[in-house]
Coordinates of C-alpha atoms and ligand atoms in Angstrom, one line a residue:
M1 CA 37.9 2.2 69.3
Q2 CA 35.8 0.8 72.2
A3 CA 32.9 -0.9 71.0
C4 CA 29.8 -2.6 72.7
T5 CA 29.9 -6.1 73.1
G6 CA 27.0 -8.2 72.1
A7 CA 25.0 -9.3 69.0
A8 CA 24.4 -5.4 68.1
T9 CA 27.9 -4.6 67.2
P10 CA 28.6 -6.2 63.6
K11 CA 25.0 -4.7 62.6
I12 CA 25.4 -1.2 63.3
M13 CA 29.3 -0.5 63.0
G14 CA 29.9 2.7 64.1
S15 CA 26.7 3.8 65.0
I16 CA 26.9 1.7 68.4
Q17 CA 30.4 2.8 69.1
Y18 CA 29.5 6.3 69.0
P19 CA 27.4 6.3 72.3
C20 CA 29.8 3.6 73.8
T21 CA 33.0 5.7 73.7
K22 CA 31.4 7.9 76.1
I23 CA 30.3 5.8 78.6
S24 CA 31.3 3.6 81.4
I25 CA 31.8 0.3 79.7
N26 CA 28.7 -1.7 80.2
P27 CA 27.5 -3.2 77.1
T28 CA 23.6 -2.7 78.3
N29 CA 24.2 1.1 77.9
C30 CA 24.0 0.5 74.0
S31 CA 20.4 -1.9 74.2
L32 CA 18.7 -3.3 71.6
K33 CA 15.2 -3.0 71.8
G34 CA 13.0 -5.9 70.4
S35 CA 14.8 -7.9 68.0
N36 CA 17.0 -5.9 65.4
N37 CA 16.3 -2.6 67.0
L38 CA 19.1 0.3 68.1
S39 CA 18.1 2.7 70.9
F40 CA 20.2 5.0 72.6
T41 CA 19.6 4.8 76.2
D42 CA 20.8 8.5 76.7
N43 CA 19.6 8.1 80.6
S44 CA 21.9 5.3 81.3
I45 CA 24.8 7.2 80.3
K46 CA 27.6 7.7 82.9
I47 CA 30.2 9.8 82.7
S48 CA 33.3 7.9 83.5
K49 CA 35.7 10.4 83.3
P50 CA 36.4 13.6 85.3
I51 CA 36.0 16.7 83.6
S52 CA 39.3 18.0 82.3
R53 CA 40.6 21.8 82.1
F54 CA 43.7 21.4 80.0
S55 CA 45.9 21.6 76.8
F56 CA 46.6 18.2 75.6
V57 CA 48.2 16.8 72.2
S58 CA 46.6 13.6 71.1
N59 CA 48.6 11.7 68.8
S60 CA 45.4 10.4 67.2
L61 CA 42.5 11.8 64.8
V62 CA 39.3 12.9 66.8
T63 CA 38.1 9.1 67.2
G64 CA 36.5 9.5 70.3
R65 CA 39.4 7.6 72.4
P66 CA 39.6 9.4 75.5
P67 CA 42.4 11.6 75.7
S68 CA 43.2 11.4 79.3
S69 CA 46.7 9.5 78.7
V70 CA 47.9 12.1 77.2
S71 CA 46.3 15.2 79.1
V72 CA 48.6 17.7 80.5
P73 CA 46.8 20.0 82.9
A74 CA 48.1 23.1 82.0
P75 CA 49.6 24.6 85.6
G76 CA 47.6 27.3 87.3
V77 CA 44.3 27.1 85.4
Q78 CA 42.5 25.0 87.2
D79 CA 40.4 27.7 88.7
D80 CA 40.5 30.0 85.8
L81 CA 36.8 30.2 84.6
S82 CA 37.6 31.7 81.0
S83 CA 40.1 28.7 80.5
F84 CA 39.0 26.2 78.1
E85 CA 37.4 22.8 78.9
D86 CA 38.1 20.4 76.1
N87 CA 35.4 17.8 77.0
E88 CA 33.6 15.3 74.7
L89 CA 30.6 15.9 73.2
S90 CA 28.4 14.1 75.6
D91 CA 29.7 16.2 78.4
A92 CA 30.1 19.6 76.8
D93 CA 26.8 19.9 75.2
P94 CA 24.4 16.6 76.0
E95 CA 21.7 18.6 73.8
V96 CA 23.7 18.1 70.8
Y97 CA 24.8 15.1 71.5
N98 CA 21.3 13.6 72.0
I99 CA 20.0 15.0 69.0
I100 CA 23.3 13.4 67.0
G101 CA 21.9 10.1 68.6
K102 CA 18.5 10.4 67.7
E103 CA 19.7 11.3 64.0
K104 CA 22.1 8.4 63.9
D105 CA 19.0 5.9 65.1
R106 CA 16.5 7.3 62.5
Q107 CA 19.4 6.8 59.7
F108 CA 20.0 3.4 61.2
R109 CA 16.1 2.5 61.4
S110 CA 15.1 4.2 57.6
L111 CA 14.9 2.9 54.1
E112 CA 17.1 5.5 52.9
L113 CA 16.2 6.1 49.2
I114 CA 17.0 9.9 48.6
A115 CA 18.8 9.7 45.6
S116 CA 21.4 12.7 46.6
E117 CA 22.2 10.9 49.6
N118 CA 24.6 8.3 50.8
F119 CA 26.5 7.1 54.3
T120 CA 30.4 7.9 54.2
S121 CA 32.8 6.0 55.9
K122 CA 34.4 6.0 59.5
A123 CA 37.4 7.1 57.8
V124 CA 36.4 9.9 56.0
M125 CA 34.2 11.2 59.2
E126 CA 37.6 11.1 61.5
A127 CA 39.3 13.1 58.9
V128 CA 36.5 15.4 58.9
G129 CA 36.5 15.7 62.4
S130 CA 40.1 16.4 62.8
C131 CA 42.3 19.1 63.9
L132 CA 42.3 20.2 59.9
T133 CA 39.3 22.2 60.9
N134 CA 41.6 24.6 62.6
K135 CA 43.7 25.8 59.8
Y136 CA 43.7 28.9 58.0
S137 CA 45.0 28.2 54.2
E138 CA 43.7 30.8 51.5
G139 CA 45.3 30.3 48.3
L140 CA 46.6 27.2 46.7
P141 CA 49.5 24.6 47.6
G142 CA 52.5 26.6 47.9
K143 CA 51.1 29.6 47.3
R144 CA 49.2 30.7 50.9
Y145 CA 48.7 33.7 52.5
Y146 CA 49.3 32.4 55.9
G147 CA 52.3 30.3 57.6
G148 CA 52.3 27.0 59.0
N149 CA 50.7 25.6 55.9
E150 CA 53.5 23.0 54.8
H151 CA 50.8 19.8 56.0
I152 CA 48.0 21.1 54.3
D153 CA 49.6 21.6 51.5
E154 CA 50.8 18.3 51.5
L155 CA 47.1 17.1 52.1
E156 CA 45.7 19.3 49.3
T157 CA 48.3 18.1 46.8
L158 CA 47.9 14.2 47.8
C159 CA 43.8 15.3 47.4
Q160 CA 44.1 16.8 43.9
Q161 CA 46.4 13.8 42.5
R162 CA 44.0 11.7 43.8
A163 CA 41.0 13.2 42.1
L164 CA 43.0 13.0 38.9
E165 CA 43.4 9.2 39.6
A166 CA 40.1 8.5 40.8
F167 CA 38.7 9.7 37.4
H168 CA 41.5 8.4 35.1
L169 CA 42.9 12.1 34.1
D170 CA 46.2 12.9 32.8
G171 CA 47.7 15.7 34.8
Q172 CA 49.2 17.5 31.8
K173 CA 46.0 17.8 30.4
W174 CA 43.2 18.2 33.5
G175 CA 43.5 20.0 36.9
V176 CA 41.5 20.1 39.7
N177 CA 40.4 22.6 42.4
V178 CA 39.5 20.5 45.5
Q179 CA 38.3 23.7 47.3
P180 CA 34.7 24.6 46.4
L181 CA 32.3 24.1 49.6
S182 CA 29.5 22.1 48.1
G183 CA 27.8 21.4 44.6
S184 CA 26.3 24.9 43.9
P185 CA 29.3 27.2 44.7
A186 CA 31.1 24.9 42.6
N187 CA 29.0 25.6 39.6
F188 CA 28.6 29.6 40.2
E189 CA 32.7 29.6 40.6
V190 CA 32.7 27.9 37.2
Y191 CA 30.2 30.5 35.8
T192 CA 32.1 33.2 37.4
A193 CA 35.4 32.2 36.0
L194 CA 34.0 31.6 32.2
L195 CA 31.2 34.2 31.6
N196 CA 30.8 37.9 32.3
P197 CA 27.2 39.0 34.0
H198 CA 24.0 38.3 31.7
D199 CA 26.2 36.0 29.3
R200 CA 24.0 33.4 28.2
I201 CA 23.3 29.7 29.4
M202 CA 21.7 26.6 28.9
G203 CA 20.8 24.0 31.5
L204 CA 18.3 21.0 31.6
D205 CA 15.0 22.7 33.2
L206 CA 14.6 22.2 36.9
P207 CA 10.9 20.8 36.4
H208 CA 12.2 18.3 34.1
G209 CA 15.0 16.7 36.4
G210 CA 17.7 20.0 36.3
H211 CA 19.3 21.2 39.4
L212 CA 18.6 25.2 40.6
S213 CA 22.0 26.2 40.0
H214 CA 21.8 25.3 36.4
G215 CA 19.7 28.5 36.1
F216 CA 16.2 28.3 37.3
M217 CA 13.7 30.9 36.8
T218 CA 10.2 31.0 36.8
P219 CA 8.1 33.5 34.7
K220 CA 8.0 35.5 38.1
R221 CA 11.0 35.4 39.7
R222 CA 14.5 34.9 39.0
V223 CA 15.2 31.6 41.5
S224 CA 18.3 31.0 41.3
G225 CA 21.2 33.1 41.8
T226 CA 22.7 31.8 38.4
S227 CA 19.5 33.4 36.7
I228 CA 19.8 36.7 38.4
Y229 CA 23.2 37.1 37.3
F230 CA 23.3 35.3 33.7
E231 CA 20.6 34.8 31.1
S232 CA 19.3 31.6 31.7
M233 CA 17.2 29.7 29.1
P234 CA 16.4 25.7 29.7
Y235 CA 16.3 22.6 27.4
R236 CA 14.0 20.2 28.4
L237 CA 13.0 16.2 28.1
D238 CA 10.9 15.2 25.2
E239 CA 7.7 14.1 27.2
S240 CA 6.7 11.2 25.2
T241 CA 9.9 9.2 25.6
G242 CA 11.2 11.1 29.1
L243 CA 14.7 11.6 27.3
I244 CA 16.5 14.7 27.1
D245 CA 15.0 16.5 23.9
Y246 CA 18.5 17.1 22.0
D247 CA 16.8 18.2 18.9
M248 CA 15.0 20.9 20.8
L249 CA 18.3 22.1 22.5
E250 CA 19.9 22.1 19.1
K251 CA 17.3 24.5 17.7
T252 CA 17.1 26.6 20.5
A253 CA 20.8 26.7 21.3
T254 CA 21.2 28.0 17.4
L255 CA 18.9 30.8 18.4
F256 CA 19.9 31.7 21.9
R257 CA 23.7 31.4 21.1
P258 CA 24.5 30.5 24.8
K259 CA 28.0 30.7 26.1
L260 CA 27.8 27.9 28.2
I261 CA 25.5 24.7 27.8
I262 CA 25.4 22.6 31.0
A263 CA 25.2 18.8 31.1
G264 CA 24.0 17.2 34.4
A265 CA 20.8 16.9 36.3
S266 CA 19.4 15.9 39.8
A267 CA 16.7 13.9 38.6
Y268 CA 17.1 12.2 35.1
P269 CA 17.4 8.0 34.9
R270 CA 19.6 8.2 31.8
D271 CA 22.8 8.6 30.6
F272 CA 24.1 11.9 28.8
D273 CA 24.7 11.9 24.9
Y274 CA 28.2 13.7 25.4
P275 CA 29.0 13.9 21.7
R276 CA 25.8 15.3 20.7
M277 CA 26.1 18.1 23.2
R278 CA 30.0 18.8 22.3
K279 CA 28.6 19.2 18.6
I280 CA 25.9 21.7 19.6
A281 CA 28.4 23.4 21.8
D282 CA 30.7 23.7 19.2
A283 CA 28.3 25.1 16.7
V284 CA 27.3 27.8 18.9
G285 CA 30.6 28.8 20.2
A286 CA 29.5 27.6 23.9
F287 CA 32.2 25.8 26.4
L288 CA 30.4 22.5 27.3
M289 CA 30.6 22.2 31.2
M290 CA 29.0 18.5 33.0
D291 CA 27.7 18.8 36.3
M292 CA 28.1 15.0 37.3
A293 CA 27.2 15.8 41.1
H294 CA 24.7 12.7 41.1
I295 CA 26.7 10.2 39.1
S296 CA 30.4 11.1 40.3
G297 CA 30.8 7.8 41.7
L298 CA 29.3 5.8 38.6
V299 CA 31.7 7.8 36.5
A300 CA 34.8 7.2 38.6
A301 CA 33.9 3.4 38.4
S302 CA 33.5 3.9 34.4
V303 CA 29.8 2.2 34.7
V304 CA 28.7 5.2 33.0
G305 CA 29.8 7.2 29.8
N306 CA 33.0 9.7 30.6
P307 CA 32.0 13.4 30.4
F308 CA 35.9 14.3 30.6
E309 CA 36.2 13.0 26.7
Y310 CA 33.8 15.8 25.6
C311 CA 33.5 18.6 28.2
D312 CA 36.0 21.4 29.0
V313 CA 34.9 21.7 32.6
V314 CA 33.2 19.1 35.1
T315 CA 32.1 19.8 38.7
T316 CA 30.8 17.5 41.3
T317 CA 29.4 17.5 44.6
T318 CA 31.7 14.8 46.8
H319 CA 28.7 13.3 49.0
K320 CA 26.3 11.6 46.8
S321 CA 27.0 8.6 44.8
L322 CA 30.8 9.3 45.2
R323 CA 30.5 8.4 49.4
G324 CA 32.5 11.2 50.7
P325 CA 32.4 14.3 52.8
R326 CA 29.8 16.8 52.1
G327 CA 32.1 19.1 49.4
G328 CA 32.5 20.0 46.0
M329 CA 35.1 19.9 43.3
I330 CA 35.7 21.5 39.8
F331 CA 37.9 19.4 37.1
Y332 CA 38.9 21.7 34.2
K333 CA 40.9 21.3 31.0
K334 CA 44.6 23.0 31.2
D335 CA 43.6 24.7 27.9
T336 CA 42.8 28.3 26.6
I337 CA 39.0 28.2 25.3
F338 CA 37.7 31.1 24.0
G339 CA 40.5 33.5 25.2
V340 CA 40.1 31.9 29.0
D341 CA 42.8 30.1 30.6
L342 CA 40.6 27.8 32.8
E343 CA 42.9 27.1 35.1
S344 CA 43.6 30.3 36.6
A345 CA 40.0 31.6 35.7
I346 CA 39.0 28.4 37.8
N347 CA 41.2 28.7 40.7
N348 CA 40.8 32.7 40.6
A349 CA 37.2 32.3 40.9
V350 CA 37.1 29.9 43.7
F351 CA 39.9 32.1 45.8
P352 CA 39.8 35.2 46.4
G353 CA 36.3 35.3 43.8
L354 CA 34.0 33.3 46.0
Q355 CA 35.6 31.7 48.9
G356 CA 38.1 32.5 51.7
G357 CA 39.6 29.6 53.5
P358 CA 39.4 26.2 52.4
H359 CA 37.7 23.7 54.4
N360 CA 40.4 21.6 55.2
H361 CA 38.9 19.1 57.3
T362 CA 36.5 18.4 54.1
I363 CA 39.7 18.1 51.9
G364 CA 41.0 15.5 54.4
G365 CA 37.7 13.5 54.1
L366 CA 37.6 14.1 50.3
A367 CA 41.3 12.8 50.0
V368 CA 40.4 9.4 52.1
C369 CA 37.2 9.3 49.8
L370 CA 39.1 9.4 46.7
K371 CA 41.8 6.7 47.7
Y372 CA 38.7 4.5 48.2
A373 CA 37.4 5.6 45.0
Q374 CA 40.0 3.9 43.2
S375 CA 39.6 0.2 45.0
P376 CA 38.3 -2.5 42.8
E377 CA 35.6 -2.8 46.0
F378 CA 34.7 0.8 45.0
K379 CA 33.9 -0.6 41.3
A380 CA 31.9 -3.7 42.4
Y381 CA 29.8 -1.1 44.9
Q382 CA 29.0 1.2 41.7
N383 CA 28.1 -1.8 39.7
N384 CA 25.7 -3.1 42.6
V385 CA 24.1 0.5 42.5
V386 CA 23.3 0.0 38.9
S387 CA 22.2 -3.2 39.2
N388 CA 20.0 -2.8 42.4
C389 CA 18.6 0.1 40.9
R390 CA 17.5 -2.2 37.6
A391 CA 16.0 -4.8 39.9
L392 CA 13.9 -1.9 41.8
A393 CA 12.6 -0.3 38.4
S394 CA 12.0 -3.6 37.0
R395 CA 9.9 -4.4 40.1
L396 CA 8.2 -1.2 39.7
V397 CA 7.3 -1.7 36.3
E398 CA 5.9 -5.1 37.2
L399 CA 3.5 -3.8 39.6
G400 CA 2.2 -1.5 37.2
Y401 CA 4.1 1.8 37.6
K402 CA 5.0 4.0 34.7
L403 CA 8.7 5.2 35.0
V404 CA 10.0 8.5 33.3
S405 CA 11.7 7.0 30.5
G406 CA 10.6 3.3 31.1
G407 CA 13.5 2.3 33.2
S408 CA 17.1 3.6 34.5
D409 CA 20.4 3.5 33.6
N410 CA 21.8 4.6 36.6
H411 CA 21.4 5.1 40.3
L412 CA 17.6 6.4 40.3
V413 CA 14.1 5.8 38.9
L414 CA 11.6 8.6 39.0
V415 CA 8.0 7.3 39.5
D416 CA 5.1 9.1 37.6
L417 CA 2.2 8.8 39.9
R418 CA -0.5 11.1 37.9
P419 CA -1.6 7.8 36.2
L420 CA -2.7 6.3 39.5
G421 CA -4.4 10.1 40.5
T422 CA -2.2 11.0 43.2
D423 CA 1.1 12.9 43.6
G424 CA 4.6 13.0 44.8
A425 CA 3.7 15.1 48.4
R426 CA 1.1 12.6 49.5
V427 CA 3.2 9.3 48.9
E428 CA 6.3 10.9 50.2
K429 CA 4.6 11.6 53.6
I430 CA 2.9 8.3 53.7
L431 CA 6.5 6.4 53.4
D432 CA 7.9 8.7 55.6
M433 CA 5.7 7.8 58.3
A434 CA 6.5 4.3 57.6
S435 CA 10.5 4.8 58.0
I436 CA 11.0 4.8 53.9
T437 CA 12.6 8.2 53.1
L438 CA 12.6 9.1 49.7
N439 CA 11.6 12.6 47.8
K440 CA 8.3 13.8 46.1
N441 CA 9.9 15.2 42.4
S442 CA 8.4 17.0 39.5
V443 CA 7.8 14.7 36.1
P444 CA 7.5 16.2 32.5
G445 CA 4.1 17.9 32.0
D446 CA 3.7 18.6 35.9
K447 CA 1.7 21.7 36.5
S448 CA 2.7 22.2 40.0
A449 CA 6.1 22.5 41.8
L450 CA 4.5 22.1 45.2
V451 CA 2.5 19.2 44.4
P452 CA 4.8 17.5 41.7
G453 CA 3.4 14.3 40.1
G454 CA 6.2 11.8 40.9
I455 CA 9.0 10.2 43.5
R456 CA 12.3 9.7 42.9
I457 CA 14.2 6.8 44.3
G458 CA 17.6 6.3 44.6
A459 CA 19.9 3.4 45.0
P460 CA 23.3 4.7 46.4
A461 CA 22.9 4.8 50.0
M462 CA 21.1 1.2 51.0
T463 CA 23.6 -0.2 48.5
T464 CA 26.5 1.1 50.7
R465 CA 24.7 -0.6 53.8
G466 CA 24.5 -4.0 51.6
F467 CA 21.2 -4.2 49.9
K468 CA 21.0 -6.5 46.9
E469 CA 18.8 -6.9 44.5
S470 CA 16.6 -8.9 46.2
E471 CA 16.4 -6.3 48.9
F472 CA 15.6 -3.6 46.4
V473 CA 12.8 -5.9 45.1
A474 CA 11.3 -5.8 48.9
T475 CA 11.9 -1.9 48.7
A476 CA 9.7 -1.6 45.4
D477 CA 6.8 -4.0 47.5
F478 CA 7.3 -1.6 50.3
I479 CA 6.9 1.6 48.3
H480 CA 3.9 -0.2 46.5
E481 CA 2.3 -0.8 49.7
G482 CA 2.5 2.8 50.8
V483 CA 1.3 3.8 47.5
Q484 CA -2.0 1.9 48.1
L485 CA -2.1 3.0 51.4
T486 CA -1.9 6.7 50.1
L487 CA -4.8 6.0 47.8
E488 CA -7.1 4.6 50.6
A489 CA -6.6 7.5 52.5
N490 CA -7.4 9.9 49.5
K491 CA -10.6 7.7 49.3
L492 CA -11.1 9.0 52.8
I493 CA -11.1 12.6 52.4
P494 CA -11.4 13.2 48.5
K495 CA -10.3 16.3 47.2
T496 CA -8.7 17.9 50.2
K497 CA -5.7 20.1 49.9
L498 CA -2.6 18.9 50.3
Q499 CA -2.3 20.5 54.0
E500 CA -5.5 19.1 55.0
F501 CA -4.4 15.5 53.9
L502 CA -1.0 16.0 56.0
K503 CA -3.0 17.0 59.0
F504 CA -5.3 14.0 58.4
V505 CA -2.6 11.5 58.5
A506 CA -0.4 12.7 61.0
S507 CA -3.8 12.7 63.4
P508 CA -3.5 9.9 66.1
D509 CA -7.3 8.9 64.7
F510 CA -6.0 8.3 61.0
P511 CA -8.0 4.9 60.3
L512 CA -4.8 3.4 58.4
R513 CA -2.4 4.0 61.0
D514 CA -2.1 0.4 62.3
R515 CA -1.7 -0.7 59.0
L516 CA 1.2 2.4 58.4
L517 CA 2.7 1.3 61.8
D518 CA 2.6 -2.4 60.7
L519 CA 4.7 -1.2 57.4
Q520 CA 7.1 0.7 59.1
R521 CA 7.9 -2.6 61.8
R522 CA 8.4 -4.5 58.5
V523 CA 10.4 -2.2 57.1
E524 CA 12.4 -1.5 60.0
V525 CA 13.1 -5.4 60.5
L526 CA 14.8 -5.4 56.9
T527 CA 17.0 -2.1 57.4
T528 CA 18.3 -3.0 61.0
Q529 CA 20.0 -6.0 59.5
F530 CA 22.2 -3.8 57.6
P531 CA 25.2 -2.2 59.2
L532 CA 25.4 1.9 58.9
P533 CA 28.7 2.8 58.4
G534 CA 30.7 5.6 60.0
L535 CA 30.9 7.4 63.7
Ligands
PLP1 C1 23.1 18.0 39.8 C2 23.5 18.6 41.0 N1 24.3 19.7 41.2 C3 24.6 20.6 42.3 C4 23.9 20.5 43.1 C5 24.0 21.1 44.4 O1 24.8 20.5 45.6 P1 24.7 21.2 46.9 O2 23.7 20.7 47.6 O3 25.9 20.5 47.7 O4 25.2 22.8 46.9 C6 22.9 19.2 43.3 C7 22.4 18.8 44.5 O5 21.4 18.0 44.8 C8 22.8 18.5 42.1 O6 21.8 17.4 42.5

């Protein structure tokens, strides 16, 4: 791939290559504004290639390489307005091209701390952007409803094998379905496979760190589809320790007698006590499922406990700590449990139960990701995620913050801001204005879901960009500055509603604007020293 020359190239990897593949080769088109900042100078783009109306066969994946060397103009179609103009994105749709450029620039500058996000690789993106997207292949390898699937079969089989290898599983005992479109559909597919409508389930409550798809409902509304079709009763944290209250789970499970207990969370900084959960599930005759979406990369690298030793089914997303394309997987024991043959029940729930044709481009990207997940580099990356997160947590504690559970064993920390007299929504906004991206999050004891009392901070994304412990200490200091600015802003308009606060801080007259801009500048000086992977 043609890359820009000059100092910017190593810093921004794929990001700078993206616009450069489209433009006449002139390094000034990819300019650095200021010292470290990448900007897309869209108005300087020159189209160097004539628009082609053709059918072509390229021997490569969609890498951005001009296909002109193998273009074969289809005879007689030059003037046919209905023919297919296969132009590159910047020619075909400059509006979308420019939006992608702006998003890439935002990702490059931001201090990305959303615990569920990551930066996937160029190789994964190449597979996801390939011809695999064209193919229908309903069914499983060797059992398809359409023809022409010999290569898709090979790909999906390879992806399945790699999935089992990446999680150190014996293919005699475990199987995997790699077709789920994402995490929530994967979970619903498991419920559909194992349960009858209105069977009972127990998952960690959403305000205590669980996920919507584990059955969230409020007193007024069955919010998640899971709680509409199944009867859900949550378990929670012990508010005095911030740890899962397994005693309460045991007591309530004994009364409620769920058919499924779900381990896993979206905002829980500690590991799960799988042996204890298995014991509880066995005592009440329930399946035990782990949704390891957040920590699947850590599980693959064996830096946290192994859910496969204790669970019947394990689901995951593939785009969080695993760092693959946006998708999902379901691992199942090859056993019959409570009269359910897990393999056929789960495969049938995926297709034809809830999905149609698999997203083969995603499965291609996933296969690439799962190959990498077996490498020593991936293990080192996951170790860094955990050590970086610990460094972040320690610095925040040093600065006086209260962390839910007091620290972290995994990739995220949860900060309780209520002792400071502010909330996650206000801090999230101020940090966002300083190019620090994280999310407000409820903490145990919160009254309002809209204005929760905490923030969730994750280490996977910036660790991918090369941050080490010292940069995570600096990150904690930046967050602290943002929190201090939030407290000062609160004093300027005391006792306002959130909406008024958001309007106040976004106005050009916000008195702390210059200090916020200075914080943003320093944040971006740090982030832009670290390359952004991908196309
Ligand atoms: C634990 C857990 N499970 C499932 C999901 C849902 O994944 P998706 O957004 O891909 O549907 C999430 C998303 O954040 C999650 O945190």
